[in-house]
Amino acid sequence: MQPLIELRQVSFGYGAEPALENIDLHLHPGQFAALVGPSGAGKTTLLKLVLGGLQPNQGEVYIHGQLLNGQPNPHVGYVPQLETIDWNFPVTVEQVVLMGRIRRAAIWPWPSMAEKRQMRTILEQLEIDHLAQRHIRDLSGGQRQRVFLARALIAEPDLLVLDEPTAGVDMRTAENVLHLLADLNRQGMTVLMTIHDLNAAAAHAPWIVCLNRRIIAQGRPEEVFVEDILNETYRGDMMVIRQDGMLFVQQRPHSHTYHEVVPDPVPGHPIEKVNDGYISASV
Ligand code: ADP
């Protein structure tokens, strides 16, 4: 089967420092993949390369086997991070969703009856049809996420790319958004998202890509959420707990050793305090 997206030996840097090095990545139609890694790992950069917003310094990006050369691709629908959106912009839900009609909007500025029907169907599918005339400012985090999903879906993409769809919403809303993405995936949509919450990724994404400038590992959550891989990805001390068929990932708690010089009982001989135990007097 031809991959929907393929990155072949892709490297990219904003300056002299590489942000991504020798990335080989395939995503097949119907996959649901989560891109994880620490802040600065290059996750957003990788999404921008897939969206055609950046061009690799080396290597190639293919979508449906076609070389992507810095042009936005109509097969890819993008859902931006909610935190980057100006919510005071005076538009309604309906207007935001119709902005997604990228295939026709450039030639034909107003929506056809068919497009309005299609919008209604998508709003119903995402259970926000009752909000069509509402100003986007007046929506909850989960509703906002659905509006931007609808905006991407109206262009009938083959691939949905989402940048941190669970950032800035409460835990329950995050769960709902991830369930919704899993439903869309079951209906055939290919999904690539970045996500910082490893436990949410483990619970919802069938395929995980661990990134830190290069691809450290990829596979099913139970294959990649192991301490060695996580420690290499996050350059930290990670702990994996398996319980009742579920995976929990956490940074290992450190017994922080702090040093503090306390007032000296003997003038001129301060005592060093380590973790509440007085251990030494510097003489
Ligand atoms: P992530 O999404 O994993 O946090 P990014 O892709 O945003 O990582 O960033 C990867 C690296 O590229 C970081 O070192 C970041 O500082 C740098 N970077 C990102 N965007 C720019 C930019 N527009 N100009 C210069 N450096 C950038």
Short mmCIF file of N, CA and C in Angstrom, two decimals, residues 63-231:
data_model
loop_
_atom_site.label_atom_id
_atom_site.label_comp_id
_atom_site.label_asym_id
_atom_site.label_seq_id
_atom_site.Cartn_x
_atom_site.Cartn_y
_atom_site.Cartn_z
N ILE A 63 3.21 13.16 -0.42
CA ILE A 63 1.83 12.89 0.00
C ILE A 63 1.17 12.16 -1.15
N HIS A 64 0.62 10.99 -0.87
CA HIS A 64 0.09 10.10 -1.91
C HIS A 64 1.13 9.90 -3.02
N GLY A 65 2.38 9.79 -2.64
CA GLY A 65 3.44 9.51 -3.62
C GLY A 65 3.88 10.74 -4.41
N GLN A 66 3.26 11.90 -4.14
CA GLN A 66 3.63 13.11 -4.89
C GLN A 66 4.50 14.01 -4.03
N LEU A 67 5.56 14.48 -4.65
CA LEU A 67 6.50 15.33 -3.92
C LEU A 67 5.81 16.63 -3.50
N LEU A 68 5.96 16.95 -2.22
CA LEU A 68 5.36 18.18 -1.70
C LEU A 68 6.44 19.25 -1.74
N ASN A 69 6.23 20.28 -2.55
CA ASN A 69 7.31 21.27 -2.60
C ASN A 69 6.88 22.64 -2.12
N GLY A 70 6.64 22.70 -0.81
CA GLY A 70 6.35 23.98 -0.19
C GLY A 70 4.96 24.53 -0.47
N GLN A 71 4.07 23.73 -1.05
CA GLN A 71 2.70 24.18 -1.33
C GLN A 71 1.75 23.52 -0.34
N PRO A 72 0.78 24.26 0.19
CA PRO A 72 -0.22 23.59 1.04
C PRO A 72 -0.94 22.51 0.22
N ASN A 73 -1.18 21.38 0.85
CA ASN A 73 -1.76 20.28 0.11
C ASN A 73 -3.24 20.12 0.45
N PRO A 74 -4.13 20.10 -0.58
CA PRO A 74 -5.57 20.01 -0.29
C PRO A 74 -5.97 18.70 0.36
N HIS A 75 -5.09 17.69 0.33
CA HIS A 75 -5.43 16.41 0.97
C HIS A 75 -5.23 16.46 2.49
N VAL A 76 -4.61 17.55 2.96
CA VAL A 76 -4.27 17.62 4.38
C VAL A 76 -5.11 18.71 5.06
N GLY A 77 -5.81 18.34 6.11
CA GLY A 77 -6.59 19.30 6.89
C GLY A 77 -5.86 19.60 8.18
N TYR A 78 -5.77 20.88 8.52
CA TYR A 78 -4.98 21.28 9.68
C TYR A 78 -5.88 21.85 10.77
N VAL A 79 -5.68 21.38 11.98
CA VAL A 79 -6.39 21.93 13.13
C VAL A 79 -5.35 22.60 14.03
N PRO A 80 -5.35 23.94 14.09
CA PRO A 80 -4.30 24.63 14.84
C PRO A 80 -4.49 24.48 16.35
N GLN A 81 -3.46 24.86 17.07
CA GLN A 81 -3.57 24.86 18.54
C GLN A 81 -4.55 25.95 18.95
N LEU A 82 -5.49 25.62 19.81
CA LEU A 82 -6.50 26.61 20.24
C LEU A 82 -5.84 27.85 20.81
N GLU A 83 -4.70 27.63 21.48
CA GLU A 83 -4.04 28.75 22.16
C GLU A 83 -3.50 29.79 21.18
N THR A 84 -3.40 29.46 19.90
CA THR A 84 -2.83 30.40 18.94
C THR A 84 -3.92 31.24 18.25
N ILE A 85 -5.19 31.00 18.60
CA ILE A 85 -6.29 31.65 17.87
C ILE A 85 -6.78 32.90 18.60
N ASP A 86 -7.08 33.94 17.81
CA ASP A 86 -7.63 35.16 18.39
C ASP A 86 -9.15 34.99 18.49
N TRP A 87 -9.63 34.73 19.71
CA TRP A 87 -11.05 34.41 19.89
C TRP A 87 -11.94 35.63 19.82
N ASN A 88 -11.37 36.82 19.80
CA ASN A 88 -12.20 38.01 19.72
C ASN A 88 -12.54 38.38 18.28
N PHE A 89 -11.93 37.67 17.34
CA PHE A 89 -12.22 37.94 15.93
C PHE A 89 -13.73 37.73 15.71
N PRO A 90 -14.42 38.74 15.14
CA PRO A 90 -15.89 38.67 15.14
C PRO A 90 -16.47 37.73 14.09
N VAL A 91 -16.43 36.44 14.35
CA VAL A 91 -17.00 35.47 13.40
C VAL A 91 -17.85 34.44 14.14
N THR A 92 -18.81 33.90 13.40
CA THR A 92 -19.67 32.85 13.98
C THR A 92 -19.07 31.48 13.63
N VAL A 93 -19.61 30.47 14.29
CA VAL A 93 -19.19 29.09 14.05
C VAL A 93 -19.30 28.76 12.55
N GLU A 94 -20.48 29.12 11.98
CA GLU A 94 -20.73 28.83 10.57
C GLU A 94 -19.67 29.48 9.67
N GLN A 95 -19.35 30.72 9.99
CA GLN A 95 -18.36 31.44 9.15
C GLN A 95 -16.98 30.79 9.27
N VAL A 96 -16.60 30.39 10.47
CA VAL A 96 -15.29 29.74 10.64
C VAL A 96 -15.24 28.44 9.83
N VAL A 97 -16.30 27.66 9.93
CA VAL A 97 -16.31 26.36 9.25
C VAL A 97 -16.23 26.56 7.73
N LEU A 98 -16.98 27.55 7.24
CA LEU A 98 -16.98 27.78 5.79
C LEU A 98 -15.64 28.30 5.27
N MET A 99 -14.83 28.87 6.18
CA MET A 99 -13.47 29.31 5.78
C MET A 99 -12.63 28.12 5.33
N GLY A 100 -13.04 26.94 5.73
CA GLY A 100 -12.26 25.74 5.39
C GLY A 100 -12.46 25.25 3.97
N ARG A 101 -13.37 25.91 3.20
CA ARG A 101 -13.65 25.41 1.85
C ARG A 101 -12.53 25.81 0.89
N ILE A 102 -11.32 25.34 1.16
CA ILE A 102 -10.19 25.86 0.39
C ILE A 102 -10.23 25.50 -1.09
N ARG A 103 -10.93 24.41 -1.42
CA ARG A 103 -10.88 23.99 -2.83
C ARG A 103 -11.59 24.96 -3.75
N ARG A 104 -12.70 25.58 -3.26
CA ARG A 104 -13.49 26.44 -4.12
C ARG A 104 -13.42 27.90 -3.73
N ALA A 105 -13.11 28.16 -2.43
CA ALA A 105 -13.30 29.51 -1.90
C ALA A 105 -12.54 30.58 -2.68
N ALA A 106 -11.37 30.21 -3.24
CA ALA A 106 -10.57 31.21 -3.94
C ALA A 106 -11.29 31.71 -5.19
N ILE A 107 -12.07 30.84 -5.84
CA ILE A 107 -12.74 31.25 -7.08
C ILE A 107 -14.16 31.75 -6.79
N TRP A 108 -14.76 31.22 -5.78
CA TRP A 108 -16.19 31.45 -5.52
C TRP A 108 -16.35 31.83 -4.06
N PRO A 109 -16.47 33.11 -3.75
CA PRO A 109 -16.39 33.52 -2.34
C PRO A 109 -17.57 33.10 -1.48
N TRP A 110 -18.76 32.85 -2.06
CA TRP A 110 -19.90 32.51 -1.21
C TRP A 110 -20.23 31.01 -1.34
N PRO A 111 -20.73 30.43 -0.28
CA PRO A 111 -20.96 28.98 -0.30
C PRO A 111 -22.17 28.58 -1.15
N SER A 112 -22.06 27.46 -1.80
CA SER A 112 -23.19 26.93 -2.57
C SER A 112 -24.15 26.24 -1.60
N MET A 113 -25.33 25.90 -2.09
CA MET A 113 -26.30 25.16 -1.26
C MET A 113 -25.68 23.84 -0.81
N ALA A 114 -24.96 23.20 -1.75
CA ALA A 114 -24.36 21.89 -1.44
C ALA A 114 -23.35 22.04 -0.30
N GLU A 115 -22.58 23.13 -0.34
CA GLU A 115 -21.59 23.33 0.72
C GLU A 115 -22.25 23.63 2.05
N LYS A 116 -23.35 24.35 2.00
CA LYS A 116 -24.09 24.62 3.26
C LYS A 116 -24.65 23.33 3.83
N ARG A 117 -25.14 22.45 2.93
CA ARG A 117 -25.66 21.15 3.40
C ARG A 117 -24.53 20.32 4.01
N GLN A 118 -23.37 20.38 3.31
CA GLN A 118 -22.21 19.61 3.81
C GLN A 118 -21.78 20.13 5.17
N MET A 119 -21.82 21.47 5.32
CA MET A 119 -21.45 22.05 6.62
C MET A 119 -22.40 21.57 7.72
N ARG A 120 -23.71 21.57 7.40
CA ARG A 120 -24.71 21.11 8.38
C ARG A 120 -24.42 19.67 8.81
N THR A 121 -24.10 18.83 7.83
CA THR A 121 -23.84 17.41 8.12
C THR A 121 -22.65 17.28 9.06
N ILE A 122 -21.59 18.07 8.79
CA ILE A 122 -20.38 17.98 9.63
C ILE A 122 -20.68 18.51 11.03
N LEU A 123 -21.41 19.63 11.10
CA LEU A 123 -21.75 20.19 12.42
C LEU A 123 -22.59 19.19 13.22
N GLU A 124 -23.51 18.49 12.52
CA GLU A 124 -24.33 17.48 13.21
C GLU A 124 -23.46 16.33 13.69
N GLN A 125 -22.55 15.88 12.80
CA GLN A 125 -21.66 14.77 13.16
C GLN A 125 -20.84 15.12 14.40
N LEU A 126 -20.42 16.37 14.51
CA LEU A 126 -19.59 16.79 15.64
C LEU A 126 -20.45 17.33 16.80
N GLU A 127 -21.76 17.23 16.62
CA GLU A 127 -22.73 17.63 17.66
C GLU A 127 -22.60 19.09 18.07
N ILE A 128 -22.37 19.96 17.07
CA ILE A 128 -22.33 21.40 17.36
C ILE A 128 -23.26 22.16 16.41
N ASP A 129 -24.22 21.45 15.79
CA ASP A 129 -25.12 22.10 14.84
C ASP A 129 -25.96 23.20 15.50
N HIS A 130 -26.25 23.03 16.80
CA HIS A 130 -27.06 24.04 17.49
C HIS A 130 -26.26 25.32 17.75
N LEU A 131 -24.95 25.29 17.49
CA LEU A 131 -24.11 26.46 17.77
C LEU A 131 -23.79 27.28 16.51
N ALA A 132 -24.36 26.89 15.36
CA ALA A 132 -23.95 27.47 14.07
C ALA A 132 -23.88 29.00 14.05
N GLN A 133 -24.84 29.64 14.71
CA GLN A 133 -24.89 31.12 14.64
C GLN A 133 -24.16 31.79 15.81
N ARG A 134 -23.59 30.99 16.69
CA ARG A 134 -22.91 31.55 17.86
C ARG A 134 -21.56 32.16 17.49
N HIS A 135 -21.19 33.20 18.21
CA HIS A 135 -19.86 33.81 18.06
C HIS A 135 -18.83 32.84 18.67
N ILE A 136 -17.70 32.66 18.03
CA ILE A 136 -16.73 31.67 18.54
C ILE A 136 -16.20 32.03 19.94
N ARG A 137 -16.27 33.34 20.25
CA ARG A 137 -15.80 33.79 21.57
C ARG A 137 -16.60 33.15 22.70
N ASP A 138 -17.89 32.84 22.40
CA ASP A 138 -18.79 32.38 23.45
C ASP A 138 -18.83 30.87 23.60
N LEU A 139 -17.84 30.17 23.10
CA LEU A 139 -17.86 28.70 23.15
C LEU A 139 -16.92 28.18 24.23
N SER A 140 -17.17 26.94 24.65
CA SER A 140 -16.26 26.29 25.60
C SER A 140 -15.07 25.73 24.82
N GLY A 141 -14.05 25.29 25.55
CA GLY A 141 -12.83 24.75 24.91
C GLY A 141 -13.13 23.58 23.99
N GLY A 142 -14.00 22.66 24.46
CA GLY A 142 -14.33 21.47 23.66
C GLY A 142 -15.10 21.85 22.41
N GLN A 143 -16.02 22.84 22.55
CA GLN A 143 -16.79 23.28 21.38
C GLN A 143 -15.88 23.97 20.37
N ARG A 144 -14.94 24.76 20.87
CA ARG A 144 -13.99 25.45 19.97
C ARG A 144 -13.18 24.44 19.17
N GLN A 145 -12.73 23.38 19.87
CA GLN A 145 -11.93 22.35 19.20
C GLN A 145 -12.75 21.72 18.08
N ARG A 146 -14.04 21.47 18.34
CA ARG A 146 -14.91 20.86 17.34
C ARG A 146 -15.13 21.79 16.15
N VAL A 147 -15.22 23.11 16.40
CA VAL A 147 -15.40 24.06 15.30
C VAL A 147 -14.20 23.98 14.35
N PHE A 148 -13.01 23.93 14.93
CA PHE A 148 -11.82 23.90 14.07
C PHE A 148 -11.62 22.53 13.40
N LEU A 149 -12.14 21.50 14.05
CA LEU A 149 -12.16 20.19 13.38
C LEU A 149 -13.10 20.24 12.17
N ALA A 150 -14.28 20.86 12.38
CA ALA A 150 -15.26 20.97 11.29
C ALA A 150 -14.67 21.78 10.14
N ARG A 151 -13.93 22.83 10.48
CA ARG A 151 -13.32 23.69 9.46
C ARG A 151 -12.32 22.89 8.61
N ALA A 152 -11.60 21.97 9.27
CA ALA A 152 -10.66 21.13 8.52
C ALA A 152 -11.43 20.08 7.70
N LEU A 153 -12.50 19.51 8.28
CA LEU A 153 -13.20 18.40 7.63
C LEU A 153 -13.98 18.84 6.39
N ILE A 154 -14.40 20.11 6.34
CA ILE A 154 -15.23 20.55 5.22
C ILE A 154 -14.43 20.51 3.89
N ALA A 155 -13.12 20.54 3.99
CA ALA A 155 -12.30 20.45 2.77
C ALA A 155 -12.09 18.99 2.34
N GLU A 156 -12.74 18.06 3.04
CA GLU A 156 -12.66 16.62 2.74
C GLU A 156 -11.22 16.14 2.64
N PRO A 157 -10.44 16.35 3.68
CA PRO A 157 -9.03 15.90 3.62
C PRO A 157 -8.92 14.39 3.78
N ASP A 158 -7.78 13.86 3.38
CA ASP A 158 -7.51 12.43 3.62
C ASP A 158 -6.76 12.28 4.94
N LEU A 159 -6.12 13.37 5.35
CA LEU A 159 -5.30 13.34 6.55
C LEU A 159 -5.64 14.56 7.41
N LEU A 160 -5.83 14.32 8.70
CA LEU A 160 -6.03 15.42 9.65
C LEU A 160 -4.74 15.59 10.44
N VAL A 161 -4.24 16.82 10.47
CA VAL A 161 -3.04 17.12 11.24
C VAL A 161 -3.44 18.06 12.36
N LEU A 162 -3.15 17.66 13.59
CA LEU A 162 -3.57 18.48 14.74
C LEU A 162 -2.37 18.78 15.63
N ASP A 163 -2.24 20.06 15.98
CA ASP A 163 -1.15 20.47 16.85
C ASP A 163 -1.69 20.59 18.28
N GLU A 164 -1.33 19.66 19.13
CA GLU A 164 -1.73 19.67 20.54
C GLU A 164 -3.24 19.86 20.73
N PRO A 165 -4.05 18.92 20.23
CA PRO A 165 -5.51 19.13 20.35
C PRO A 165 -6.02 19.10 21.79
N THR A 166 -5.18 18.68 22.74
CA THR A 166 -5.66 18.63 24.12
C THR A 166 -5.06 19.75 24.98
N ALA A 167 -4.29 20.64 24.33
CA ALA A 167 -3.70 21.74 25.11
C ALA A 167 -4.76 22.78 25.41
N GLY A 168 -4.75 23.29 26.62
CA GLY A 168 -5.64 24.40 26.97
C GLY A 168 -7.07 23.99 27.24
N VAL A 169 -7.36 22.68 27.32
CA VAL A 169 -8.72 22.27 27.71
C VAL A 169 -8.62 21.37 28.94
N ASP A 170 -9.73 21.27 29.69
CA ASP A 170 -9.68 20.46 30.90
C ASP A 170 -9.61 18.97 30.54
N MET A 171 -9.36 18.13 31.54
CA MET A 171 -9.11 16.70 31.29
C MET A 171 -10.29 16.00 30.62
N ARG A 172 -11.51 16.34 31.04
CA ARG A 172 -12.67 15.67 30.48
C ARG A 172 -12.85 16.05 29.01
N THR A 173 -12.64 17.34 28.71
CA THR A 173 -12.75 17.79 27.33
C THR A 173 -11.66 17.13 26.48
N ALA A 174 -10.47 17.02 27.05
CA ALA A 174 -9.37 16.37 26.32
C ALA A 174 -9.75 14.93 25.97
N GLU A 175 -10.34 14.21 26.92
CA GLU A 175 -10.81 12.84 26.68
C GLU A 175 -11.83 12.82 25.53
N ASN A 176 -12.79 13.77 25.59
CA ASN A 176 -13.82 13.80 24.55
C ASN A 176 -13.23 14.06 23.18
N VAL A 177 -12.26 14.99 23.12
CA VAL A 177 -11.64 15.31 21.84
C VAL A 177 -10.92 14.08 21.29
N LEU A 178 -10.22 13.37 22.16
CA LEU A 178 -9.47 12.19 21.71
C LEU A 178 -10.43 11.07 21.28
N HIS A 179 -11.56 10.93 21.97
CA HIS A 179 -12.58 9.96 21.55
C HIS A 179 -13.13 10.31 20.17
N LEU A 180 -13.35 11.61 19.98
CA LEU A 180 -13.88 12.07 18.69
C LEU A 180 -12.89 11.76 17.57
N LEU A 181 -11.61 12.00 17.83
CA LEU A 181 -10.59 11.70 16.82
C LEU A 181 -10.56 10.20 16.53
N ALA A 182 -10.70 9.38 17.59
CA ALA A 182 -10.71 7.92 17.39
C ALA A 182 -11.92 7.52 16.55
N ASP A 183 -13.07 8.17 16.77
CA ASP A 183 -14.28 7.89 15.97
C ASP A 183 -14.04 8.24 14.50
N LEU A 184 -13.46 9.44 14.28
CA LEU A 184 -13.19 9.86 12.90
C LEU A 184 -12.22 8.87 12.24
N ASN A 185 -11.25 8.41 13.02
CA ASN A 185 -10.27 7.46 12.52
C ASN A 185 -10.96 6.13 12.15
N ARG A 186 -11.91 5.70 12.99
CA ARG A 186 -12.65 4.45 12.70
C ARG A 186 -13.46 4.60 11.42
N GLN A 187 -13.89 5.84 11.13
CA GLN A 187 -14.65 6.08 9.89
C GLN A 187 -13.71 6.23 8.69
N GLY A 188 -12.40 6.09 8.91
CA GLY A 188 -11.47 6.07 7.78
C GLY A 188 -10.48 7.22 7.72
N MET A 189 -10.61 8.21 8.62
CA MET A 189 -9.71 9.37 8.55
C MET A 189 -8.33 9.01 9.11
N THR A 190 -7.29 9.43 8.40
CA THR A 190 -5.93 9.25 8.89
C THR A 190 -5.61 10.46 9.78
N VAL A 191 -4.99 10.21 10.92
CA VAL A 191 -4.77 11.30 11.87
C VAL A 191 -3.31 11.33 12.32
N LEU A 192 -2.75 12.53 12.31
CA LEU A 192 -1.42 12.75 12.88
C LEU A 192 -1.53 13.93 13.83
N MET A 193 -1.18 13.69 15.10
CA MET A 193 -1.29 14.80 16.06
C MET A 193 -0.03 14.85 16.93
N THR A 194 0.25 16.04 17.42
CA THR A 194 1.27 16.14 18.46
C THR A 194 0.51 16.18 19.78
N ILE A 195 1.12 15.64 20.81
CA ILE A 195 0.44 15.64 22.11
C ILE A 195 1.50 15.58 23.20
N HIS A 196 1.32 16.43 24.23
CA HIS A 196 2.34 16.40 25.28
C HIS A 196 1.98 15.44 26.41
N ASP A 197 0.69 15.09 26.51
CA ASP A 197 0.26 14.21 27.59
C ASP A 197 0.48 12.75 27.18
N LEU A 198 1.55 12.16 27.71
CA LEU A 198 1.91 10.80 27.30
C LEU A 198 0.86 9.77 27.71
N ASN A 199 0.20 10.00 28.83
CA ASN A 199 -0.80 9.03 29.27
C ASN A 199 -2.02 9.07 28.35
N ALA A 200 -2.41 10.25 27.92
CA ALA A 200 -3.52 10.36 26.97
C ALA A 200 -3.11 9.71 25.64
N ALA A 201 -1.86 9.92 25.23
CA ALA A 201 -1.37 9.30 23.99
C ALA A 201 -1.42 7.79 24.10
N ALA A 202 -0.97 7.26 25.25
CA ALA A 202 -0.94 5.80 25.45
C ALA A 202 -2.35 5.23 25.42
N ALA A 203 -3.31 5.98 25.97
CA ALA A 203 -4.68 5.46 26.05
C ALA A 203 -5.43 5.55 24.72
N HIS A 204 -5.07 6.52 23.88
CA HIS A 204 -5.91 6.76 22.70
C HIS A 204 -5.25 6.56 21.36
N ALA A 205 -3.93 6.71 21.28
CA ALA A 205 -3.31 6.63 19.95
C ALA A 205 -2.73 5.23 19.73
N PRO A 206 -3.13 4.58 18.66
CA PRO A 206 -2.61 3.23 18.41
C PRO A 206 -1.15 3.22 17.97
N TRP A 207 -0.63 4.36 17.50
CA TRP A 207 0.73 4.40 16.98
C TRP A 207 1.43 5.63 17.55
N ILE A 208 2.62 5.43 18.08
CA ILE A 208 3.34 6.54 18.72
C ILE A 208 4.68 6.74 18.00
N VAL A 209 5.00 8.00 17.75
CA VAL A 209 6.31 8.32 17.17
C VAL A 209 7.04 9.18 18.21
N CYS A 210 8.18 8.69 18.71
CA CYS A 210 8.96 9.45 19.70
C CYS A 210 10.03 10.24 18.96
N LEU A 211 9.98 11.57 19.17
CA LEU A 211 10.87 12.45 18.41
C LEU A 211 11.72 13.27 19.35
N ASN A 212 12.97 13.37 19.06
CA ASN A 212 13.80 14.40 19.67
C ASN A 212 14.89 14.71 18.64
N ARG A 213 14.56 15.61 17.78
CA ARG A 213 15.39 16.02 16.64
C ARG A 213 15.50 14.91 15.58
N ARG A 214 15.55 13.67 16.04
CA ARG A 214 15.45 12.54 15.13
C ARG A 214 14.41 11.58 15.70
N ILE A 215 14.03 10.60 14.90
CA ILE A 215 13.04 9.66 15.42
C ILE A 215 13.76 8.66 16.32
N ILE A 216 13.37 8.65 17.58
CA ILE A 216 14.01 7.75 18.55
C ILE A 216 13.39 6.36 18.41
N ALA A 217 12.08 6.30 18.27
CA ALA A 217 11.40 5.00 18.12
C ALA A 217 9.99 5.26 17.63
N GLN A 218 9.37 4.23 17.06
CA GLN A 218 7.95 4.31 16.77
C GLN A 218 7.34 2.94 16.86
N GLY A 219 6.08 2.90 17.21
CA GLY A 219 5.39 1.62 17.36
C GLY A 219 4.15 1.77 18.19
N ARG A 220 3.58 0.63 18.62
CA ARG A 220 2.40 0.67 19.46
C ARG A 220 2.81 1.19 20.85
N PRO A 221 1.87 1.79 21.60
CA PRO A 221 2.25 2.38 22.90
C PRO A 221 3.02 1.40 23.79
N GLU A 222 2.58 0.15 23.84
CA GLU A 222 3.26 -0.80 24.75
C GLU A 222 4.68 -1.12 24.28
N GLU A 223 4.96 -0.86 22.98
CA GLU A 223 6.31 -1.11 22.47
C GLU A 223 7.24 0.07 22.74
N VAL A 224 6.71 1.28 22.62
CA VAL A 224 7.61 2.44 22.73
C VAL A 224 7.60 3.09 24.12
N PHE A 225 6.51 2.89 24.87
CA PHE A 225 6.51 3.47 26.21
C PHE A 225 7.21 2.52 27.17
N VAL A 226 8.51 2.44 26.97
CA VAL A 226 9.38 1.68 27.87
C VAL A 226 10.46 2.66 28.33
N GLU A 227 11.03 2.39 29.48
CA GLU A 227 11.88 3.40 30.11
C GLU A 227 13.05 3.82 29.24
N ASP A 228 13.72 2.85 28.56
CA ASP A 228 14.90 3.20 27.75
C ASP A 228 14.55 4.21 26.66
N ILE A 229 13.47 3.93 25.96
CA ILE A 229 13.08 4.81 24.84
C ILE A 229 12.64 6.17 25.38
N LEU A 230 11.87 6.17 26.45
CA LEU A 230 11.41 7.45 26.99
C LEU A 230 12.55 8.27 27.56
N ASN A 231 13.50 7.59 28.20
CA ASN A 231 14.65 8.32 28.75
C ASN A 231 15.47 8.95 27.63
#
